[in-house]
XYZ file of C-alpha atoms in Angstrom:
189
model
C 0.000 0.000 0.000
C 1.382 3.400 -0.958
C 0.477 6.589 0.859
C 1.093 10.214 0.035
C 1.440 13.091 2.417
C -0.382 16.371 2.044
C 0.792 19.193 4.282
C -1.962 21.233 5.937
C 0.027 23.340 8.357
C 3.321 23.710 6.559
C 6.287 24.971 8.468
C 7.165 28.533 7.625
C 9.604 29.025 10.443
C 12.710 26.973 11.045
C 15.364 28.384 13.278
C 18.271 27.455 15.475
C 19.021 28.033 19.107
C 20.580 31.341 18.056
C 17.217 32.943 18.850
C 17.852 32.408 22.537
C 21.503 33.486 22.478
C 21.011 37.168 23.444
C 18.578 36.287 26.241
C 20.680 33.416 27.522
C 23.848 35.508 27.484
C 22.127 38.098 29.632
C 20.774 35.467 32.035
C 23.876 33.299 32.245
C 25.451 33.009 35.649
C 28.814 31.474 36.395
C 26.976 28.142 36.604
C 25.497 28.603 33.114
C 21.816 28.424 32.270
C 19.068 25.933 33.080
C 16.709 24.804 30.332
C 13.434 23.054 31.123
C 13.006 20.973 28.006
C 9.743 19.413 26.851
C 11.009 18.990 23.302
C 12.634 15.925 21.747
C 15.719 15.237 23.861
C 18.101 14.287 21.033
C 17.242 17.393 19.020
C 17.628 19.741 21.973
C 20.864 18.048 23.037
C 22.345 18.908 19.636
C 21.122 22.522 19.987
C 22.621 22.716 23.487
C 25.949 21.289 22.343
C 26.125 23.849 19.516
C 25.116 26.686 21.837
C 27.762 25.754 24.419
C 30.419 25.379 21.722
C 29.550 28.792 20.249
C 29.179 30.732 23.507
C 31.105 28.772 26.138
C 28.000 28.846 28.346
C 27.188 25.585 30.149
C 23.590 24.434 29.771
C 21.860 22.178 32.285
C 18.882 20.353 30.784
C 15.863 19.239 32.803
C 13.837 16.993 30.476
C 10.165 16.199 30.976
C 6.698 16.455 29.507
C 4.981 19.703 28.500
C 2.394 19.673 31.284
C 4.836 18.357 33.871
C 7.384 21.118 33.278
C 4.768 23.830 32.778
C 3.170 22.955 36.105
C 6.580 22.737 37.765
C 7.415 26.244 36.558
C 4.133 27.587 37.904
C 4.722 25.854 41.261
C 8.277 27.210 41.490
C 7.188 30.673 40.420
C 9.908 33.314 40.415
C 12.143 30.972 42.467
C 12.469 28.585 39.508
C 16.036 27.839 38.431
C 14.859 27.699 34.793
C 16.190 30.342 32.427
C 14.579 28.881 29.289
C 11.430 26.791 28.772
C 11.270 24.772 25.561
C 7.850 23.310 24.839
C 6.298 22.077 21.640
C 2.678 22.599 22.527
C 0.737 25.676 23.430
C -1.237 24.573 26.528
C 1.867 24.407 28.745
C 3.204 27.636 27.270
C -0.092 29.422 27.906
C -0.122 28.088 31.479
C 3.311 29.585 32.188
C 2.528 32.784 30.283
C -0.732 33.279 32.214
C 1.270 32.944 35.438
C 3.330 35.913 34.164
C 6.589 33.967 34.431
C 7.989 34.821 30.997
C 10.240 37.858 30.770
C 9.926 40.118 27.716
C 12.402 39.203 24.997
C 14.883 41.709 23.643
C 13.814 43.511 20.470
C 16.862 42.155 18.608
C 15.690 38.619 19.398
C 12.097 39.273 18.331
C 13.187 40.913 15.072
C 14.755 37.636 13.932
C 11.271 36.172 13.431
C 8.636 37.535 11.058
C 5.790 39.296 12.922
C 3.156 36.759 11.835
C 5.100 34.014 13.661
C 5.422 35.699 17.049
C 2.978 37.108 19.584
C 2.586 40.864 19.875
C 3.394 40.807 23.610
C 6.934 39.521 22.909
C 7.237 37.196 25.913
C 8.030 34.054 23.906
C 9.195 33.122 20.450
C 9.133 30.056 18.248
C 12.458 28.463 17.418
C 11.190 25.558 15.309
C 8.100 24.482 13.423
C 6.682 21.305 12.026
C 3.953 20.192 9.672
C 0.773 18.362 10.421
C -0.019 16.102 7.496
C -3.003 14.308 6.045
C -1.972 10.882 4.750
C -4.060 9.281 2.042
C -4.009 6.198 -0.155
C -3.973 7.252 -3.845
C -5.363 3.824 -4.801
C -8.592 4.753 -2.981
C -8.839 8.496 -3.526
C -7.437 10.847 -6.133
C -5.630 14.051 -5.285
C -8.493 16.020 -6.840
C -10.916 14.445 -4.343
C -8.931 15.510 -1.277
C -10.416 18.077 1.085
C -9.056 21.572 0.549
C -9.384 22.462 4.224
C -9.364 20.666 7.533
C -12.898 21.976 8.006
C -13.982 19.979 4.920
C -13.572 16.778 6.940
C -16.869 17.628 8.672
C -18.732 17.101 5.382
C -20.836 13.906 5.116
C -18.648 12.260 2.449
C -15.758 12.077 4.953
C -17.720 10.490 7.812
C -15.885 7.340 8.921
C -13.138 7.824 6.332
C -10.456 9.581 8.355
C -8.870 9.308 11.787
C -6.857 11.418 14.200
C -5.390 11.038 17.671
C -7.762 13.223 19.724
C -5.765 12.872 22.932
C -2.538 14.066 21.307
C -1.396 17.593 22.032
C -0.976 18.253 18.292
C -4.646 17.497 17.695
C -5.646 19.603 20.691
C -3.643 22.538 19.333
C -5.368 22.189 15.954
C -8.798 22.126 17.607
C -7.834 25.170 19.700
C -6.868 27.028 16.535
C -10.120 26.011 14.851
C -12.110 27.266 17.851
C -10.282 30.592 17.767
C -10.626 31.036 14.002
C -14.001 29.457 13.240
C -15.904 29.406 16.529
C -17.385 26.565 18.537
C -20.366 25.784 16.299
C -18.317 25.348 13.110
C -15.588 23.418 14.947
C -18.115 20.995 16.436
C -19.653 20.380 13.008
C-alpha cells in the first residue's frame, strides 16, 4: 500500500538556538543556564551542544513532559532555576505565560522572526516548526478528491473515512486554533 502526504500546516519558520543566544547571554550566571526541556531530547541536546560550543556557556537540561514542566514552573514561580522553557505545545506555554513567568524578549531577538510568527506581547518566540499532514491512499482516492481544508472533513462524504489522535497535544492545538478562528459551532460540526 502506498500513501502520500499532504501538508496542511506547513512549516514557515525553522530556526536554530541562536534565537535564545542574546537572552541566555544576559541570564547566564557562572553556573550557566538551566533549560526546562519538553522537546525531543536528542534534538535539543544537539542545539545545546552547539550553543555551548559557540558561547562557552554551560547548559543544564531538565527533560520532561509539556504539562509536567509547565506545572513545575508555575509551582516554582519566580524561584524557579529555569532560564529557558522549551515546549512544543501551546497549553503548557499558555499556562506559564498566564502565570506571568515569561520575561519580555529583547527587540533584537524578536526581530529575527517575522511578525506573523510571534505574539505581539513579545514574551516568547518560536524556534522551530513542524507540519501536520493528512496521509491518504492514492489507490482509494485521487488528489483532486482531497479536502481543501481541515474543516472539509466535517462534510458527510468524509464520515468514517479519516482518523486522528484526539488525545494528542498536536490534535488539541489544531482544535484550539479552529475554535479561535471558526468558533465553537463550526468546529463541532
